[in-house]
Amino acid sequence: MTNNTWTQPQRQPVKALIYVFYKTLLTVLKVFTPLLISLMFKKTNDESRIWEYTAMLIPVLALIAAVIRYRFFKFYINDKQQLVVQQGMFNRKQIILPLEKVQAVNVQQQWLHRLANLSELTFDSPGSTGQEAKITLTTPQANALKQYILTVKNLGYVATSETIQQPEIKTNRLYDLDPVSLIKLGLTANHIETFFIVLAFGYSLLQNIKTASSDYYNQSVDLLSGYVVYKSVLGVLIITLFVIAVSVIISFVRTVLQYANFSIASVGNRFQIRTGLINTKEVLVPFSKVQYISWRANWLRTKAKLYLLQFHSIGQLQVKEKQKVKVPLTRLEYLPQMLAYYHPLLATDTTAVQVHPAYVTRKYILVILPLLLVILTVAYFNAFFYWALVLLVYNTVSIYLFRQKFALRFNEQALYIQRGSFGNDELILLWHKIQSVSIKQSIYQRKNKLASVHIHTAGGSINIPYIPLATANKMVNFALYKTETQAWQ
Amino acid sequence: MPFSNLTIDIDSLPKQEDVTLHPVSKKFKAVQWWNWSILWLIVAALFIGFLFLPKVNYTNTTIILISSALLLVAIVHRLMQQLSFRFRAFALREQDIIYQQGWLIRKKEICPLSRVQHCSVNASVIERKYGLATLELFTAGSNGADITIRGLTAQQAAMLKEVIIQKTGNDQ
């Protein structure tokens, strides 16, 4: 592909229309799901027939919308070396992304992309413009555009496609995720989170059905909830076990799909991460763009010694949590390799700065107590909300454990925090990556000479709650000294 | 001691806690008063308008209860504005800018000048009336990393902006 191909305003390949249609359909379906559910449970009469016909129109509307979106989507690279993306028929929108600001080019393939040999390009840049500019191309085109952009930026990029060869860049495969670890990772996923999502989803579904048809509801659902749930302990047990089983299966499948075929390599001056079974992703993380590194494990994973590591780099702030790429560490021995280009782990045999015990009591008084009152009030009117008490107990214990585990250590170069409640959550930050700091004190903290420190970096913020004011001041003074004597990029 | 492994003597570093902060302009009190009045006039107007909606049929007791609750919130809001005013202060050091605000929760933000990506001076109609301006400093960090300094006189804001531009220009 020659360079000047990209300088002409052009549409995405016709094949991309499939994906545009799929995305439009998903959006339309999301909007109309409550309507469809209520239609399903409505008694059939002439009026609802009209609704059924309307429902059948949805895919047609989505198709038209997709064609319009496709027709009015154009992109090119202008002579100022900016990527320009134009879209919209009525509300014309133009995204201009200077190539010099692009920190990384990400190639993603969802299952539909793979079927049609397409790839979606997104860009990491400071601010949100890069993530907004999404371009779907055929895979060779996507690789060519990525190659072109990275060449323009002169990032010392190595090609993924076999046609382009740059042998001078050293590729060092760090490790692949083996199937046993993948299964372990799936089994130890955050089932509790999924449990509450399934519970909330089930409840909202019940409510939807209830409002859609009181007749059906009375016959089936009321019988189920009224008779089985409230009158029989066995019933409660069965339903709980069912929800737990569903949650475990969902989180297992989700994790396995996400981390199958995972591999990480150091390529030139960056990490190359590939992951995903159905939706594949390839992300390049330049070492110099990493602001801080964190790794965490939930309670189950601490037992299985499995960690998920995350490189917090520039341009990742706007990325949704579930889209962030994490590196599964099957052994802590892999950690030094991940930190090799940043800063080695700090020794833990020195005395650490800890969170003051007042943190726990203040959190209980200011957060847990008001929440308890709210839950009890709501549950008085709707017994279902007694479930929320489980969450509250969980939070109460979490707060206590958080203060117990929190340990902050630092040396001249870096800051190392160990925290977590049931699980472990650790991070390492080089002082000079800091953008700004703030010290917060409530009236209580002022009286007791305590303070909370917030450290802002270009990869996210770090909070250090309830430490002695003297320590906070010293730490901030040192952070300022380091940031003011060293550049961050 | 947590700091024992440091070779740099932290106590000899410049102390941000010892810096004398300059309070913002007294005229900012008037701006706050205007902002408060406009906000609560709008709330009151919306509430009254809501009462006249055809389907709304509240008893006098309910109306009195809601109005007193709104009034209480408005008074607390005003009180907080007044109490927090004397803590609103800033300082410019050679390498960084410090801004403090808040009474209930006092927050001191410190931004090294070398991390400022760009800065802007804004003034609302009310601020212009009193010759005041707001200075905004943007860094590459998350939203919380940006600093907005209110209550500066227009001259102060312009001067600070000039210093910051010079400083960041020199650093690049």
mmCIF file of C-alpha atoms in Angstrom, chain A residues 182-368:
data_model
loop_
_atom_site.group_PDB
_atom_site.id
_atom_site.type_symbol
_atom_site.label_atom_id
_atom_site.label_comp_id
_atom_site.label_asym_id
_atom_site.label_seq_id
_atom_site.Cartn_x
_atom_site.Cartn_y
_atom_site.Cartn_z
ATOM 1 C CA LEU A 182 -6.763 -19.987 31.568
ATOM 2 C CA ILE A 183 -9.228 -22.350 33.241
ATOM 3 C CA LYS A 184 -7.918 -21.343 36.665
ATOM 4 C CA LEU A 185 -8.366 -17.702 35.681
ATOM 5 C CA GLY A 186 -11.955 -18.386 34.599
ATOM 6 C CA LEU A 187 -12.812 -20.314 37.751
ATOM 7 C CA THR A 188 -11.427 -17.570 39.976
ATOM 8 C CA ALA A 189 -13.192 -14.690 38.204
ATOM 9 C CA ASN A 190 -15.194 -12.191 40.237
ATOM 10 C CA HIS A 191 -18.294 -14.338 40.705
ATOM 11 C CA ILE A 192 -19.724 -12.078 43.393
ATOM 12 C CA GLU A 193 -19.880 -9.146 40.982
ATOM 13 C CA THR A 194 -21.597 -11.325 38.360
ATOM 14 C CA PHE A 195 -23.921 -12.686 41.046
ATOM 15 C CA PHE A 196 -25.211 -9.213 41.831
ATOM 16 C CA ILE A 197 -25.507 -8.346 38.129
ATOM 17 C CA VAL A 198 -27.515 -11.536 37.485
ATOM 18 C CA LEU A 199 -29.646 -10.827 40.553
ATOM 19 C CA ALA A 200 -30.342 -7.257 39.478
ATOM 20 C CA PHE A 201 -31.019 -8.374 35.899
ATOM 21 C CA GLY A 202 -33.420 -11.088 37.077
ATOM 22 C CA TYR A 203 -35.232 -8.624 39.292
ATOM 23 C CA SER A 204 -35.620 -6.003 36.560
ATOM 24 C CA LEU A 205 -36.849 -8.711 34.177
ATOM 25 C CA LEU A 206 -39.482 -9.741 36.747
ATOM 26 C CA GLN A 207 -40.539 -6.120 37.128
ATOM 27 C CA ASN A 208 -40.760 -5.702 33.339
ATOM 28 C CA ILE A 209 -42.930 -8.771 33.014
ATOM 29 C CA LYS A 210 -45.021 -7.625 35.950
ATOM 30 C CA THR A 211 -45.782 -4.291 34.345
ATOM 31 C CA ALA A 212 -46.317 -5.893 30.937
ATOM 32 C CA SER A 213 -49.028 -8.263 32.032
ATOM 33 C CA SER A 214 -50.563 -8.522 35.446
ATOM 34 C CA ASP A 215 -52.447 -11.689 34.397
ATOM 35 C CA TYR A 216 -49.393 -13.697 33.479
ATOM 36 C CA TYR A 217 -47.575 -12.303 36.414
ATOM 37 C CA ASN A 218 -50.243 -13.413 38.836
ATOM 38 C CA GLN A 219 -50.348 -16.901 37.411
ATOM 39 C CA SER A 220 -46.680 -17.666 37.053
ATOM 40 C CA VAL A 221 -44.318 -15.209 38.636
ATOM 41 C CA ASP A 222 -46.329 -14.414 41.712
ATOM 42 C CA LEU A 223 -46.760 -18.099 42.303
ATOM 43 C CA LEU A 224 -43.022 -18.521 42.016
ATOM 44 C CA SER A 225 -42.001 -15.610 44.170
ATOM 45 C CA GLY A 226 -44.945 -15.571 46.528
ATOM 46 C CA TYR A 227 -45.285 -19.274 47.148
ATOM 47 C CA VAL A 228 -41.850 -20.696 46.630
ATOM 48 C CA VAL A 229 -39.648 -17.825 47.713
ATOM 49 C CA TYR A 230 -41.460 -16.587 50.742
ATOM 50 C CA LYS A 231 -42.971 -19.782 52.060
ATOM 51 C CA SER A 232 -40.309 -22.407 51.548
ATOM 52 C CA VAL A 233 -36.708 -22.357 52.723
ATOM 53 C CA LEU A 234 -35.911 -24.992 50.135
ATOM 54 C CA GLY A 235 -37.233 -22.698 47.424
ATOM 55 C CA VAL A 236 -34.955 -19.858 48.514
ATOM 56 C CA LEU A 237 -32.056 -22.274 48.545
ATOM 57 C CA ILE A 238 -32.829 -23.608 45.064
ATOM 58 C CA ILE A 239 -33.189 -20.155 43.561
ATOM 59 C CA THR A 240 -30.007 -18.929 45.274
ATOM 60 C CA LEU A 241 -28.055 -21.956 44.055
ATOM 61 C CA PHE A 242 -29.441 -21.450 40.567
ATOM 62 C CA VAL A 243 -28.382 -17.786 40.512
ATOM 63 C CA ILE A 244 -24.934 -18.733 41.859
ATOM 64 C CA ALA A 245 -24.520 -21.445 39.182
ATOM 65 C CA VAL A 246 -25.558 -19.033 36.424
ATOM 66 C CA SER A 247 -23.164 -16.366 37.777
ATOM 67 C CA VAL A 248 -20.208 -18.774 37.914
ATOM 68 C CA ILE A 249 -20.860 -19.989 34.366
ATOM 69 C CA ILE A 250 -21.243 -16.454 33.020
ATOM 70 C CA SER A 251 -18.084 -15.089 34.641
ATOM 71 C CA PHE A 252 -16.132 -18.233 33.675
ATOM 72 C CA VAL A 253 -17.119 -18.017 30.017
ATOM 73 C CA ARG A 254 -16.550 -14.255 29.924
ATOM 74 C CA THR A 255 -13.040 -14.563 31.363
ATOM 75 C CA VAL A 256 -12.082 -17.492 29.131
ATOM 76 C CA LEU A 257 -13.276 -15.670 26.001
ATOM 77 C CA GLN A 258 -11.323 -12.597 27.057
ATOM 78 C CA TYR A 259 -8.001 -14.267 27.863
ATOM 79 C CA ALA A 260 -7.853 -17.217 25.454
ATOM 80 C CA ASN A 261 -4.823 -17.057 23.121
ATOM 81 C CA PHE A 262 -3.213 -14.505 25.398
ATOM 82 C CA SER A 263 0.399 -13.668 24.660
ATOM 83 C CA ILE A 264 2.739 -10.863 25.644
ATOM 84 C CA ALA A 265 6.039 -9.963 24.042
ATOM 85 C CA SER A 266 8.469 -7.094 24.268
ATOM 86 C CA VAL A 267 8.903 -5.735 20.767
ATOM 87 C CA GLY A 268 11.478 -2.994 20.374
ATOM 88 C CA ASN A 269 10.569 -0.360 22.912
ATOM 89 C CA ARG A 270 7.076 -1.590 23.681
ATOM 90 C CA PHE A 271 4.971 -4.460 24.947
ATOM 91 C CA GLN A 272 2.812 -6.241 22.427
ATOM 92 C CA ILE A 273 -0.246 -7.848 23.965
ATOM 93 C CA ARG A 274 -2.613 -10.129 22.041
ATOM 94 C CA THR A 275 -5.695 -11.648 23.554
ATOM 95 C CA GLY A 276 -9.208 -12.965 22.928
ATOM 96 C CA LEU A 277 -10.945 -15.993 21.458
ATOM 97 C CA ILE A 278 -13.906 -14.556 19.596
ATOM 98 C CA ASN A 279 -13.137 -10.855 19.874
ATOM 99 C CA THR A 280 -9.413 -10.507 19.442
ATOM 100 C CA LYS A 281 -7.368 -7.535 20.453
ATOM 101 C CA GLU A 282 -3.835 -6.448 19.850
ATOM 102 C CA VAL A 283 -2.458 -3.633 21.941
ATOM 103 C CA LEU A 284 0.945 -2.014 21.860
ATOM 104 C CA VAL A 285 2.133 -0.344 25.044
ATOM 105 C CA PRO A 286 5.278 1.794 24.623
ATOM 106 C CA PHE A 287 7.419 1.500 27.766
ATOM 107 C CA SER A 288 7.840 5.271 27.991
ATOM 108 C CA LYS A 289 4.075 5.863 27.962
ATOM 109 C CA VAL A 290 3.436 3.748 31.062
ATOM 110 C CA GLN A 291 2.515 6.064 33.930
ATOM 111 C CA TYR A 292 2.148 3.464 36.635
ATOM 112 C CA ILE A 293 1.697 -0.284 36.907
ATOM 113 C CA SER A 294 -0.820 -2.050 39.104
ATOM 114 C CA TRP A 295 -1.623 -5.703 39.667
ATOM 115 C CA ARG A 296 -4.476 -7.185 41.622
ATOM 116 C CA ALA A 297 -6.090 -10.437 42.637
ATOM 117 C CA ASN A 298 -9.439 -11.131 44.229
ATOM 118 C CA TRP A 299 -9.646 -13.429 47.234
ATOM 119 C CA LEU A 300 -9.892 -16.625 45.161
ATOM 120 C CA ARG A 301 -7.025 -15.557 42.935
ATOM 121 C CA THR A 302 -4.741 -14.778 45.895
ATOM 122 C CA LYS A 303 -5.208 -18.459 46.839
ATOM 123 C CA ALA A 304 -4.433 -19.570 43.261
ATOM 124 C CA LYS A 305 -1.579 -17.013 43.046
ATOM 125 C CA LEU A 306 -3.074 -15.433 39.917
ATOM 126 C CA TYR A 307 -2.787 -11.712 39.299
ATOM 127 C CA LEU A 308 -4.108 -9.342 36.658
ATOM 128 C CA LEU A 309 -1.562 -6.671 35.830
ATOM 129 C CA GLN A 310 -2.406 -3.374 34.197
ATOM 130 C CA PHE A 311 -0.205 -0.829 32.485
ATOM 131 C CA HIS A 312 -1.760 2.566 33.139
ATOM 132 C CA SER A 313 -0.621 4.583 30.160
ATOM 133 C CA ILE A 314 -1.518 7.912 28.568
ATOM 134 C CA GLY A 315 -4.745 7.952 26.630
ATOM 135 C CA GLN A 316 -6.195 5.056 28.600
ATOM 136 C CA LEU A 317 -8.226 7.297 30.906
ATOM 137 C CA GLN A 318 -11.253 7.463 28.646
ATOM 138 C CA VAL A 319 -11.242 3.755 27.851
ATOM 139 C CA LYS A 320 -14.066 1.836 29.475
ATOM 140 C CA GLU A 321 -12.990 -0.471 32.272
ATOM 141 C CA LYS A 322 -13.952 -3.667 30.444
ATOM 142 C CA GLN A 323 -11.988 -2.629 27.363
ATOM 143 C CA LYS A 324 -8.752 -2.053 29.247
ATOM 144 C CA VAL A 325 -6.168 -4.661 28.505
ATOM 145 C CA LYS A 326 -4.895 -6.561 31.488
ATOM 146 C CA VAL A 327 -2.057 -9.034 31.680
ATOM 147 C CA PRO A 328 -2.821 -12.236 33.582
ATOM 148 C CA LEU A 329 0.177 -13.161 35.727
ATOM 149 C CA THR A 330 0.037 -16.881 36.394
ATOM 150 C CA ARG A 331 3.089 -16.693 38.597
ATOM 151 C CA LEU A 332 4.482 -13.824 40.608
ATOM 152 C CA GLU A 333 7.867 -14.729 39.117
ATOM 153 C CA TYR A 334 6.695 -13.053 35.902
ATOM 154 C CA LEU A 335 6.243 -9.740 37.719
ATOM 155 C CA PRO A 336 9.913 -8.617 37.515
ATOM 156 C CA GLN A 337 9.757 -9.034 33.710
ATOM 157 C CA MET A 338 6.740 -6.736 33.569
ATOM 158 C CA LEU A 339 8.416 -4.170 35.802
ATOM 159 C CA ALA A 340 11.796 -4.475 34.059
ATOM 160 C CA TYR A 341 11.267 -1.371 31.930
ATOM 161 C CA TYR A 342 9.727 0.654 34.757
ATOM 162 C CA HIS A 343 11.123 0.144 38.240
ATOM 163 C CA PRO A 344 11.890 -3.000 40.249
ATOM 164 C CA LEU A 345 9.730 -3.913 43.210
ATOM 165 C CA LEU A 346 10.588 -2.173 46.484
ATOM 166 C CA ALA A 347 11.724 -4.215 49.464
ATOM 167 C CA THR A 348 8.989 -4.834 52.022
ATOM 168 C CA ASP A 349 11.224 -5.231 55.061
ATOM 169 C CA THR A 350 11.119 -1.527 55.920
ATOM 170 C CA THR A 351 8.441 0.148 58.046
ATOM 171 C CA ALA A 352 5.487 1.209 55.939
ATOM 172 C CA VAL A 353 3.209 4.228 56.146
ATOM 173 C CA GLN A 354 -0.217 2.961 57.216
ATOM 174 C CA VAL A 355 -3.766 4.238 57.178
ATOM 175 C CA HIS A 356 -4.911 5.614 60.546
ATOM 176 C CA PRO A 357 -7.519 3.520 62.440
ATOM 177 C CA ALA A 358 -9.848 6.556 62.373
ATOM 178 C CA TYR A 359 -10.375 5.775 58.662
ATOM 179 C CA VAL A 360 -12.517 2.784 59.622
ATOM 180 C CA THR A 361 -14.671 4.554 62.218
ATOM 181 C CA ARG A 362 -15.177 7.617 59.985
ATOM 182 C CA LYS A 363 -16.195 5.449 57.022
ATOM 183 C CA TYR A 364 -18.641 3.556 59.233
ATOM 184 C CA ILE A 365 -20.220 6.753 60.543
ATOM 185 C CA LEU A 366 -20.281 8.680 57.256
ATOM 186 C CA VAL A 367 -20.963 5.934 54.702
ATOM 187 C CA ILE A 368 -22.145 2.650 56.202
#
